[in-house]
mmCIF file with all atom_site columns, C-alpha atoms in Angstrom:
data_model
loop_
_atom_site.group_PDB
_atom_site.id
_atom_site.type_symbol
_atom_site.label_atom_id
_atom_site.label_alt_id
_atom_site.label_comp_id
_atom_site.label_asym_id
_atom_site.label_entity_id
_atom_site.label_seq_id
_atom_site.pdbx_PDB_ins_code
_atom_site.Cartn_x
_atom_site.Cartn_y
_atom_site.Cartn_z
_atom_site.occupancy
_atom_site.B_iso_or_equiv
_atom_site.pdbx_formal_charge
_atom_site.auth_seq_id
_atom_site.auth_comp_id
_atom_site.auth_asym_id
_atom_site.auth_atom_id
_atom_site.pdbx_PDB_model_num
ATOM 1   C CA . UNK F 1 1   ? -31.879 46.105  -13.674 1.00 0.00 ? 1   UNK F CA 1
ATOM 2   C CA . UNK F 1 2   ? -30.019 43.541  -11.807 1.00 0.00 ? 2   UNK F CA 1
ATOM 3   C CA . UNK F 1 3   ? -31.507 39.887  -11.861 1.00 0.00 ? 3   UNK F CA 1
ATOM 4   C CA . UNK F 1 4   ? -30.886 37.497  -8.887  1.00 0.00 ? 4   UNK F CA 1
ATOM 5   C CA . UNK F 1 5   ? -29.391 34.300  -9.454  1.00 0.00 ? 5   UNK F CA 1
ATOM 6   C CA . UNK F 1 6   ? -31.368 31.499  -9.213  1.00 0.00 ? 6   UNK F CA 1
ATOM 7   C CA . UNK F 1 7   ? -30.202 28.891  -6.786  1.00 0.00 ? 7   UNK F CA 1
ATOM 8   C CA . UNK F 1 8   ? -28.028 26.628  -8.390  1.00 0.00 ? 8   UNK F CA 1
ATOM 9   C CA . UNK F 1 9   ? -25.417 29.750  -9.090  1.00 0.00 ? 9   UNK F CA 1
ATOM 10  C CA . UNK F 1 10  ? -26.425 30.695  -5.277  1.00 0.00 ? 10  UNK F CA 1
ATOM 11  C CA . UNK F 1 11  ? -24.774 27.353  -4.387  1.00 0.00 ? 11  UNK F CA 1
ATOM 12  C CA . UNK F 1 12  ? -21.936 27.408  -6.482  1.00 0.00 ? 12  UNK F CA 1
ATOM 13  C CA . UNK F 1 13  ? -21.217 31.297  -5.250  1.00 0.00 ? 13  UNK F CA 1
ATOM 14  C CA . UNK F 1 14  ? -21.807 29.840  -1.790  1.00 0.00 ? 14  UNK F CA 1
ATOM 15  C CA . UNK F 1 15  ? -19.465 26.529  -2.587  1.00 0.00 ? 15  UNK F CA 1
ATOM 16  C CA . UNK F 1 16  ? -17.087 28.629  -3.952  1.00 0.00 ? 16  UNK F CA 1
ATOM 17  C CA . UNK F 1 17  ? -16.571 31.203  -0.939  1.00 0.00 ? 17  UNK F CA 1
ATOM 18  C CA . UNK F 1 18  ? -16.591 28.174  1.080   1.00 0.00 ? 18  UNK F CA 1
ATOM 19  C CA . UNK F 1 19  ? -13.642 26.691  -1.285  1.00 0.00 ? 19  UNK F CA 1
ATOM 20  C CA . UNK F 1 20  ? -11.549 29.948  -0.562  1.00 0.00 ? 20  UNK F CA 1
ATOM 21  C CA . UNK F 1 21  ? -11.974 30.069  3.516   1.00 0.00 ? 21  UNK F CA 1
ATOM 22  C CA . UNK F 1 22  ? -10.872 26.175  3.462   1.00 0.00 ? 22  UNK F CA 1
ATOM 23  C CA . UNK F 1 23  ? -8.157  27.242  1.076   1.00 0.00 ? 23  UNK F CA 1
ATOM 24  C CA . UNK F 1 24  ? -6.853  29.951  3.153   1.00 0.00 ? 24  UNK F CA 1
ATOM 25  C CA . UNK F 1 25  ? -6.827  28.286  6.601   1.00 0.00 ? 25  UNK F CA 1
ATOM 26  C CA . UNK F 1 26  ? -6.532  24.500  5.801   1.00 0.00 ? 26  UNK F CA 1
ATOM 27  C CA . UNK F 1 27  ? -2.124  25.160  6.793   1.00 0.00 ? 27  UNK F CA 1
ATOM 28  C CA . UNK F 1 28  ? -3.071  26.887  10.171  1.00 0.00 ? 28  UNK F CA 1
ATOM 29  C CA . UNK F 1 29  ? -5.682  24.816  11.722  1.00 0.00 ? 29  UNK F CA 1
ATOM 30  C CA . UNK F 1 30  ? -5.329  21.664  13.175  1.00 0.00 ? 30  UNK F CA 1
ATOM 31  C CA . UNK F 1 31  ? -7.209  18.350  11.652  1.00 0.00 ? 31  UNK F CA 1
ATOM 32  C CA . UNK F 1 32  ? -9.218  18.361  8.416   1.00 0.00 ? 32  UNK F CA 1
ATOM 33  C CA . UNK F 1 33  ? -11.668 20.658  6.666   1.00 0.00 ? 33  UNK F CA 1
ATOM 34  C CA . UNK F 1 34  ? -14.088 19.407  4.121   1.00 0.00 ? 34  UNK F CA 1
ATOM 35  C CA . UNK F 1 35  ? -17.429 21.182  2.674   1.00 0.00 ? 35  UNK F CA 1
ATOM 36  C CA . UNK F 1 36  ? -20.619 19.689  2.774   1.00 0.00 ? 36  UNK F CA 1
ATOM 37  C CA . UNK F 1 37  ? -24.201 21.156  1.680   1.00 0.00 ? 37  UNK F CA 1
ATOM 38  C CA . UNK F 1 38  ? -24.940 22.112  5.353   1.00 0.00 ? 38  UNK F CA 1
ATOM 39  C CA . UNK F 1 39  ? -21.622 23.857  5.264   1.00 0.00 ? 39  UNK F CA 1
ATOM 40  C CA . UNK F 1 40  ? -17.859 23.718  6.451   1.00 0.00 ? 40  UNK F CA 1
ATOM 41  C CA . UNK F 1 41  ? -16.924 20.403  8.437   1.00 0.00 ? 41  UNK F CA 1
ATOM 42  C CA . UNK F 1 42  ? -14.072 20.472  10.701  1.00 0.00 ? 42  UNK F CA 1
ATOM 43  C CA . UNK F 1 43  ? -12.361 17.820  12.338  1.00 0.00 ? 43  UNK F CA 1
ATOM 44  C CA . UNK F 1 44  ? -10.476 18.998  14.721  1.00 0.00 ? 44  UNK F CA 1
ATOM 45  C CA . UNK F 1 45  ? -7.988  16.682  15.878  1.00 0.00 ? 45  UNK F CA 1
ATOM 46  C CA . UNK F 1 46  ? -5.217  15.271  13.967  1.00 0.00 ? 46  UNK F CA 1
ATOM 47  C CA . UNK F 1 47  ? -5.662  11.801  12.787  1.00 0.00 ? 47  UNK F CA 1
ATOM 48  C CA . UNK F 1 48  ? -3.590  9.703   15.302  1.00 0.00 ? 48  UNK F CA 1
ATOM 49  C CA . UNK F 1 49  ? -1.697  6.250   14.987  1.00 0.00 ? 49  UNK F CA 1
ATOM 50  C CA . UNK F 1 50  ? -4.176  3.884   14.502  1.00 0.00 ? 50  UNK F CA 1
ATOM 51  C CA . UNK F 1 51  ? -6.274  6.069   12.247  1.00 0.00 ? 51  UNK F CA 1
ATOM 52  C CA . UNK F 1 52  ? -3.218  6.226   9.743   1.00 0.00 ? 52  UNK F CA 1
ATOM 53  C CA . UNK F 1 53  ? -2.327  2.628   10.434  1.00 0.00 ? 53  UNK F CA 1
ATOM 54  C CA . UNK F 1 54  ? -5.433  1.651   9.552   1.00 0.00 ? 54  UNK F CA 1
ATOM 55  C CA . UNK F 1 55  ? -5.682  3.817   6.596   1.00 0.00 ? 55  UNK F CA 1
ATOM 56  C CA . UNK F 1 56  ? -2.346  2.490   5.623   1.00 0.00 ? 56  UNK F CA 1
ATOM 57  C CA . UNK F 1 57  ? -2.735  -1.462  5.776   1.00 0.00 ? 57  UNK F CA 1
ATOM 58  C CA . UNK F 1 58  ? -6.000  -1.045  4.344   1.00 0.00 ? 58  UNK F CA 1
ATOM 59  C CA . UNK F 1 59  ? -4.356  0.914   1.263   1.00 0.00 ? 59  UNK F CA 1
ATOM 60  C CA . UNK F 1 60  ? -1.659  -1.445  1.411   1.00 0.00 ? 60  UNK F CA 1
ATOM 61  C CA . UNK F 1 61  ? -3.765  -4.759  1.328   1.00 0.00 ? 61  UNK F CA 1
ATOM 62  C CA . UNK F 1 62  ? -5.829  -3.283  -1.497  1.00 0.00 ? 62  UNK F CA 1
ATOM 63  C CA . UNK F 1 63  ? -2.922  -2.721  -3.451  1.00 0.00 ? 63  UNK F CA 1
ATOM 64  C CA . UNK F 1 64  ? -1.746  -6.363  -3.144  1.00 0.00 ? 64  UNK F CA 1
ATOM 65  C CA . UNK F 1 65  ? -5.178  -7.584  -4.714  1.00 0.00 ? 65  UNK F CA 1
ATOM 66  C CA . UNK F 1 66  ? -5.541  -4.638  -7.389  1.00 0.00 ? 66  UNK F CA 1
ATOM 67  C CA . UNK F 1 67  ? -3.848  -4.348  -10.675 1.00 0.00 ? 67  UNK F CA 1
ATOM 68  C CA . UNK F 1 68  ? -0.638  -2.138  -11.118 1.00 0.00 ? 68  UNK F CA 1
ATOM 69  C CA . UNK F 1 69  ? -2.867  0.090   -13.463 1.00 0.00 ? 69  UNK F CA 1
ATOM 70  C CA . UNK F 1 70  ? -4.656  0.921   -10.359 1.00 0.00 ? 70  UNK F CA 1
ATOM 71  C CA . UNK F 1 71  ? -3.564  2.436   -6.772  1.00 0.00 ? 71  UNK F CA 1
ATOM 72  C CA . UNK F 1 72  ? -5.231  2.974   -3.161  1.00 0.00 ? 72  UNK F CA 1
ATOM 73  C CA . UNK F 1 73  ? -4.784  6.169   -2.474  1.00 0.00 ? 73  UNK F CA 1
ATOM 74  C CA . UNK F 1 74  ? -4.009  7.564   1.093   1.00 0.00 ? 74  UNK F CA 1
ATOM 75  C CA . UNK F 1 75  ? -3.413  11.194  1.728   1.00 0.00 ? 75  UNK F CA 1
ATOM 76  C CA . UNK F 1 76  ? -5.351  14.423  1.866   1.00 0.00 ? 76  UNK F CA 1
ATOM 77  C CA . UNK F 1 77  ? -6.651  14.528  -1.989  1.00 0.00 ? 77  UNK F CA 1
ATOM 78  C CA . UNK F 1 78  ? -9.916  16.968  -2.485  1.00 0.00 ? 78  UNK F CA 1
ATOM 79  C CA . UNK F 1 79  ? -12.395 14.887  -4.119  1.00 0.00 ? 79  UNK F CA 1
ATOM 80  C CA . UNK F 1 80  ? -15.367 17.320  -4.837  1.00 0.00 ? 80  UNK F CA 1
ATOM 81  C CA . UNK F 1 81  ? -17.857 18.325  -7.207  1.00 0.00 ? 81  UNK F CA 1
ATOM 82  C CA . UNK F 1 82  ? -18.621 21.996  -7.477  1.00 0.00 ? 82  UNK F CA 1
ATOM 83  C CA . UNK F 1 83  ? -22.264 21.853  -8.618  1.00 0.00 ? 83  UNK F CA 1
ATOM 84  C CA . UNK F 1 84  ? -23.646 19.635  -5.538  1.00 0.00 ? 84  UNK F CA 1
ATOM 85  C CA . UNK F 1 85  ? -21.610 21.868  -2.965  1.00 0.00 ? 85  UNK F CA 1
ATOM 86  C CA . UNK F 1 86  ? -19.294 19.541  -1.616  1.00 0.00 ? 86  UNK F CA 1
ATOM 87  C CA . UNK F 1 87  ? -15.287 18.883  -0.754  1.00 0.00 ? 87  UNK F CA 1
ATOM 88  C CA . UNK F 1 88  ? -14.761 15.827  1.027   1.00 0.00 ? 88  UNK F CA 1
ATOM 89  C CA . UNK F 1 89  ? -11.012 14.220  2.037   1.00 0.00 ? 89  UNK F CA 1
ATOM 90  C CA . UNK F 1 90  ? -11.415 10.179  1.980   1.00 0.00 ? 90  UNK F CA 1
ATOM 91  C CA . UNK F 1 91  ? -8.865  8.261   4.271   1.00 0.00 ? 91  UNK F CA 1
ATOM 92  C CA . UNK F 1 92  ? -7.930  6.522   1.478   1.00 0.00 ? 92  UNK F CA 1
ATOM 93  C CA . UNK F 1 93  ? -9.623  6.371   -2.288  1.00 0.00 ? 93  UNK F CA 1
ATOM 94  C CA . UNK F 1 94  ? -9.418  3.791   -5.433  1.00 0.00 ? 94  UNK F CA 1
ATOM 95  C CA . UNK F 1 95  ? -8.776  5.354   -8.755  1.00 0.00 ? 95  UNK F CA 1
ATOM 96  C CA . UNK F 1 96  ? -6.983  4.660   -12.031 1.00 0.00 ? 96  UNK F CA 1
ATOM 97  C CA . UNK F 1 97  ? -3.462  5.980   -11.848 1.00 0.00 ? 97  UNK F CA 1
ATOM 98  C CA . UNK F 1 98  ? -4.241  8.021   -15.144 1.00 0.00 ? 98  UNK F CA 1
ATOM 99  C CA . UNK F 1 99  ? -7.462  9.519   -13.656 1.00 0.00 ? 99  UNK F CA 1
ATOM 100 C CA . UNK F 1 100 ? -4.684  11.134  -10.854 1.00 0.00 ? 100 UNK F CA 1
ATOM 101 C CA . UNK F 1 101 ? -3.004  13.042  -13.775 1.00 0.00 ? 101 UNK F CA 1
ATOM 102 C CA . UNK F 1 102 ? -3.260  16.848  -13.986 1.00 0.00 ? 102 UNK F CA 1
ATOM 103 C CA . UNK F 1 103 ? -3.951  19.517  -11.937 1.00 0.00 ? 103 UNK F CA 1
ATOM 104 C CA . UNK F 1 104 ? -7.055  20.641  -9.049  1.00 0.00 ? 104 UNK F CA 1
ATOM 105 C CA . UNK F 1 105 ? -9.229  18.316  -7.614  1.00 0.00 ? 105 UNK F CA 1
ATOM 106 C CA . UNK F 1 106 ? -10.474 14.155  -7.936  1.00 0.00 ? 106 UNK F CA 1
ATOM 107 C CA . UNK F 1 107 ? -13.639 13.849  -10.211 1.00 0.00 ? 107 UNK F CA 1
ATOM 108 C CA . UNK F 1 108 ? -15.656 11.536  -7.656  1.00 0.00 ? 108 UNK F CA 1
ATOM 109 C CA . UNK F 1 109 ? -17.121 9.942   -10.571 1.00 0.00 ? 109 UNK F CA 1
ATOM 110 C CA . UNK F 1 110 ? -13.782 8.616   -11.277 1.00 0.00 ? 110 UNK F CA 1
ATOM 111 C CA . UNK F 1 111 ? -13.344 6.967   -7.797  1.00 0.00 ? 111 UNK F CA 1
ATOM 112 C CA . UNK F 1 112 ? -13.942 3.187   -8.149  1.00 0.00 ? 112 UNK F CA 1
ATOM 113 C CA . UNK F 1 113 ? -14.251 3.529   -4.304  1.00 0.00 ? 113 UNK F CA 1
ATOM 114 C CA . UNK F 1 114 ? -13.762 5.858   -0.988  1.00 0.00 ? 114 UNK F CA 1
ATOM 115 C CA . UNK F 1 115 ? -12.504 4.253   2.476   1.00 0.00 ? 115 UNK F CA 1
ATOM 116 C CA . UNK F 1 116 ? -12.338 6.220   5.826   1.00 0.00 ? 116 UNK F CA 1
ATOM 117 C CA . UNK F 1 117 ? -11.528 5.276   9.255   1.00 0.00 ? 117 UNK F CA 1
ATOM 118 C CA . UNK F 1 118 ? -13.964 6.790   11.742  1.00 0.00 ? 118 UNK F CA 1
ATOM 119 C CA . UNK F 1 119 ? -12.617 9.883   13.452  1.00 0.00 ? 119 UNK F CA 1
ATOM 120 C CA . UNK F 1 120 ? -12.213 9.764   17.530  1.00 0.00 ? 120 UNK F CA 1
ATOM 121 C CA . UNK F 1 121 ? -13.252 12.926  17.422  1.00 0.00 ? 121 UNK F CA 1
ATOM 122 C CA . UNK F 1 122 ? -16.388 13.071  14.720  1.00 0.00 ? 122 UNK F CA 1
ATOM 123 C CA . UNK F 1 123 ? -17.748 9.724   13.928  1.00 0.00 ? 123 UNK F CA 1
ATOM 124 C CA . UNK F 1 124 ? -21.227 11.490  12.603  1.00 0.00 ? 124 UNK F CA 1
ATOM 125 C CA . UNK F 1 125 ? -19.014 12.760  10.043  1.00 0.00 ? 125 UNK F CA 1
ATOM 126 C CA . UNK F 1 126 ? -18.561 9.032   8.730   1.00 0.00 ? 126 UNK F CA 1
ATOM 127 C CA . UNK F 1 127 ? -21.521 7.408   9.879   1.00 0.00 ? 127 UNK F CA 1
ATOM 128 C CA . UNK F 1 128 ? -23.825 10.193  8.494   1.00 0.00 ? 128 UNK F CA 1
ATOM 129 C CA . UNK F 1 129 ? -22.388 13.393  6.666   1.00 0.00 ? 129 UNK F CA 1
ATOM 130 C CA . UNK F 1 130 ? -19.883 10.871  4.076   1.00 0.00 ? 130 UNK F CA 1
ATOM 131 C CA . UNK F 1 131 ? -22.642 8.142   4.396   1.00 0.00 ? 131 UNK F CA 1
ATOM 132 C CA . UNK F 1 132 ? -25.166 11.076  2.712   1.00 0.00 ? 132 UNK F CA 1
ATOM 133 C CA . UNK F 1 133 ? -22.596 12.477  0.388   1.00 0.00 ? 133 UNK F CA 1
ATOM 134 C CA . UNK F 1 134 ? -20.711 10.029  -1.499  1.00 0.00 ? 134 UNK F CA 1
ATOM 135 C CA . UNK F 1 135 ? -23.591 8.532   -3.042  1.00 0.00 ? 135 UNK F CA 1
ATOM 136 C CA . UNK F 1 136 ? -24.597 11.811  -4.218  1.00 0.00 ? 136 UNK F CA 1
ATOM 137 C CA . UNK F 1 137 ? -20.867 12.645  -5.394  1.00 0.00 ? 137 UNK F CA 1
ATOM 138 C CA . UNK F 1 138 ? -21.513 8.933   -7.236  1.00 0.00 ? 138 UNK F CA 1
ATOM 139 C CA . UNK F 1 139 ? -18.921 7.223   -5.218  1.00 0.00 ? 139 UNK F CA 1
ATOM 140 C CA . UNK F 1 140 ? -20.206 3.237   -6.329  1.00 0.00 ? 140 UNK F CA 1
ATOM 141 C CA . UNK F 1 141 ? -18.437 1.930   -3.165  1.00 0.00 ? 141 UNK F CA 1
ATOM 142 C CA . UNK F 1 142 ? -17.756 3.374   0.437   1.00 0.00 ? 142 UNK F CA 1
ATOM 143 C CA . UNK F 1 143 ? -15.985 1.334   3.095   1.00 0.00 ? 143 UNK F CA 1
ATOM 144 C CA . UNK F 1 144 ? -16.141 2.158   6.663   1.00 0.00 ? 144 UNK F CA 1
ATOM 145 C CA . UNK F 1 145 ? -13.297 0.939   9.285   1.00 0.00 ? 145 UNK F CA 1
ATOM 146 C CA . UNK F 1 146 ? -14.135 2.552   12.759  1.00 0.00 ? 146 UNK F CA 1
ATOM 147 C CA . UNK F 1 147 ? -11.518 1.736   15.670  1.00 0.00 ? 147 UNK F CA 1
ATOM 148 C CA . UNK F 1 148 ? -13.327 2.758   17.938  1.00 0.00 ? 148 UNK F CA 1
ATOM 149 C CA . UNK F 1 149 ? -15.520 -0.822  17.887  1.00 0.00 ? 149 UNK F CA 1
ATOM 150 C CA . UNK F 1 150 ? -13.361 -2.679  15.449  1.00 0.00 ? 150 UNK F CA 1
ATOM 151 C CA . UNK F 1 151 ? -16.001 -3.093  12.939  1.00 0.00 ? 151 UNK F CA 1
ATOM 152 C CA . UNK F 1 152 ? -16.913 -1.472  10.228  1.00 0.00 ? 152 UNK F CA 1
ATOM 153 C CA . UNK F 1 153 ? -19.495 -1.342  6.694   1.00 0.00 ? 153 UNK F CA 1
ATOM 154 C CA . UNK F 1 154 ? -18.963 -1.517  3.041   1.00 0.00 ? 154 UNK F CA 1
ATOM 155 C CA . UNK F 1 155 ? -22.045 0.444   1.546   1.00 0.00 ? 155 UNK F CA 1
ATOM 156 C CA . UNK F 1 156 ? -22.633 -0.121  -2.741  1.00 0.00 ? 156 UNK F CA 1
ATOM 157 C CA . UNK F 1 157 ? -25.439 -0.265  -5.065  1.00 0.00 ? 157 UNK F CA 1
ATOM 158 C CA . UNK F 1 158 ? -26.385 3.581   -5.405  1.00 0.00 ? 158 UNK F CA 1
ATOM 159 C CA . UNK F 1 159 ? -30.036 4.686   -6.030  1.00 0.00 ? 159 UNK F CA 1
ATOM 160 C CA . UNK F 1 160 ? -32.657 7.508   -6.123  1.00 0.00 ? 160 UNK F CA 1
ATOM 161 C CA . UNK F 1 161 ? -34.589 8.042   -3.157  1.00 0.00 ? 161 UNK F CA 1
ATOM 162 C CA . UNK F 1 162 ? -36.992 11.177  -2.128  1.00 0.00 ? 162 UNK F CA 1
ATOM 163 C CA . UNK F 1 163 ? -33.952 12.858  -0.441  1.00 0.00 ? 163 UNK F CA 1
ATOM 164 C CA . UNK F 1 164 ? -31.454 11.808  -3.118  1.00 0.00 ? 164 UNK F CA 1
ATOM 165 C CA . UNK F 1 165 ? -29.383 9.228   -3.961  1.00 0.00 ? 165 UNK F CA 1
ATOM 166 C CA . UNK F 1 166 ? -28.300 6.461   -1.143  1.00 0.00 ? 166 UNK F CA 1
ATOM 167 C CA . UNK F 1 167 ? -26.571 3.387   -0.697  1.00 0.00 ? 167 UNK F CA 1
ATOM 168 C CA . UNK F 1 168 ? -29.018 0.360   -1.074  1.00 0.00 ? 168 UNK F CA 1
ATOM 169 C CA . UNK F 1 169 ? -26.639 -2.349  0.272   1.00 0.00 ? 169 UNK F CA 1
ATOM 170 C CA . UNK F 1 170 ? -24.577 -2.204  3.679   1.00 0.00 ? 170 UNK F CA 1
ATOM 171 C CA . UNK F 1 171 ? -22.716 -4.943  4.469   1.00 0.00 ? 171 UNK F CA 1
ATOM 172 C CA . UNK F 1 172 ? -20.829 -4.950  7.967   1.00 0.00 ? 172 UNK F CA 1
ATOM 173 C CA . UNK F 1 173 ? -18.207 -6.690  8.909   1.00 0.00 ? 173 UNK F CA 1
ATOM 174 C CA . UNK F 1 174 ? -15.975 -6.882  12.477  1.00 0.00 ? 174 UNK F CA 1
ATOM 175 C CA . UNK F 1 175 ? -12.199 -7.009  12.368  1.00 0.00 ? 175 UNK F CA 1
ATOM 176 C CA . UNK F 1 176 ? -10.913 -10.371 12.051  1.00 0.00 ? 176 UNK F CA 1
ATOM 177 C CA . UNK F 1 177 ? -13.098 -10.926 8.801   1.00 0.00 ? 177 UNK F CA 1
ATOM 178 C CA . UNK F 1 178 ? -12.469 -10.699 5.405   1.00 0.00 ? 178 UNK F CA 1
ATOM 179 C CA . UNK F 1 179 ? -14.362 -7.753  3.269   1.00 0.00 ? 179 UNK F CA 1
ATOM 180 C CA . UNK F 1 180 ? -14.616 -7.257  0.354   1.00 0.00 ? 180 UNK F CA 1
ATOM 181 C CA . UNK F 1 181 ? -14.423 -3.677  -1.218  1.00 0.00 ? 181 UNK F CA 1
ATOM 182 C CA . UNK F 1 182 ? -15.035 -3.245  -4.649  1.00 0.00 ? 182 UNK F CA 1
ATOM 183 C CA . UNK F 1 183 ? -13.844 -6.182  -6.592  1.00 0.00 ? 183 UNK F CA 1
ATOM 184 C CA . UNK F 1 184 ? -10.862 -6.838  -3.957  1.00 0.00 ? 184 UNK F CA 1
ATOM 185 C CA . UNK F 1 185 ? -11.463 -9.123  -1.132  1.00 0.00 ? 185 UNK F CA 1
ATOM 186 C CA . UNK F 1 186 ? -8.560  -8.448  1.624   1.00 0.00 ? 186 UNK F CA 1
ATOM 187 C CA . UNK F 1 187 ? -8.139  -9.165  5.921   1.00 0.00 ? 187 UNK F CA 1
ATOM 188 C CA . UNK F 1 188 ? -8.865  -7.156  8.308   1.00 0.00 ? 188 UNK F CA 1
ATOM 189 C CA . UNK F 1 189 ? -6.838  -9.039  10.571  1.00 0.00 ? 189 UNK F CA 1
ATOM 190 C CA . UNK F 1 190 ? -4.854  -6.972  13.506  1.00 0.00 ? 190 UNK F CA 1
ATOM 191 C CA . UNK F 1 191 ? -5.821  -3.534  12.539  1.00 0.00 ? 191 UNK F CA 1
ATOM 192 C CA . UNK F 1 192 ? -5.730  -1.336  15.283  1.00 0.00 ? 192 UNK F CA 1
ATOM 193 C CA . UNK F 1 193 ? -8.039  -0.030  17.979  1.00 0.00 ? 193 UNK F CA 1
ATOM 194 C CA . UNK F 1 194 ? -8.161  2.675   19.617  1.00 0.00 ? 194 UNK F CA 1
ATOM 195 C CA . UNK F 1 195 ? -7.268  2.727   23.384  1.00 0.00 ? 195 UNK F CA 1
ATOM 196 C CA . UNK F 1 196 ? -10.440 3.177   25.605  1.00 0.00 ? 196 UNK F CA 1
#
């Protein structure tokens, strides 16, 4: 008699399948694939100048407030956890430099925080799908820089709600202003916008 697997192994069946098709076309599509509960998310334009510039100085400004035990990130590192279903790619994310040791992908829980500059393309996927998800990955802080209006949010202070966990506190901010993002206060002076 075969038994049918209850839903949490339907997920991770379904998260892993999901794993493999991003794995196998990731190299021959253009822009960035990440898995979320409702499914595959793909962005499908390249990240341009002042998405990377941003992503850059912001890394980069971090870094000059931060201790050397720690780095800002910025690249395309998988941070995902296989028993909620989800993959996401963060612009840029804050870890301990021994938590980057070893092989496969980042533990959220060992993100201190996750930064991403709003897509052209796919805002939503910013505003709402990583807005939804990194509080349930348990991502304590998630900073938003969107070009596109030159402002942006810092979101903390995870809790339960009927539809899971969510930020409680959103702070915004417009370029020109300091924020603060984590424990590190830095400028947002003369990042980038994109042309209109």
């Amino acid at each position: 008699m075969t038994v049918a697997p209850d839903e949490a192994q339907r997920d991770a069946l379904r998260f892993e399948a999901m794993r493999d098709v991003v794995d196998q076309m990731q190299g021959s599509v253009p822009g960035k694939l990440e898995i979320t509960k409702e499914g595959i998310v793909h962005d499908m334009m390249a990240p341009g100048k002042p998405h990377e510039l941003t992503a850059a100085q912001v890394s980069r400004r971090l870094e000059r407030r931060m201790p050397d035990s720690l780095l800002a990130h910025t690249g395309t590192s998988d941070v995902e956890n296989t028993a909620e279903g989800v993959m996401r790619q963060p612009d840029v994310i804050v870890i301990a430099l021994a938590d980057m040791e070893g092989d496969g992908a980042f533990d959220p829980r060992t993100l201190l925080a996750a930064v991403e500059v709003v897509s052209r393309s796919n805002p939503d996927n910013d505003w709402v799908g990583k807005l939804r998800d990194y509080p349930l990955l348990g991502v304590p802080v998630y900073a938003v820089f969107d070009p596109r209006t030159g402002s942006g949010a810092v979101f903390t202070d995870i809790h339960p709600t009927p539809q899971g966990p969510r930020y409680a506190t959103r702070k915004d901010f417009v370029y020109g202003e300091d924020v603060t993002i984590a424990d590190w206060t830095i400028s947002t002076e003369n990042l980038p916008l994109y042309a209109t």
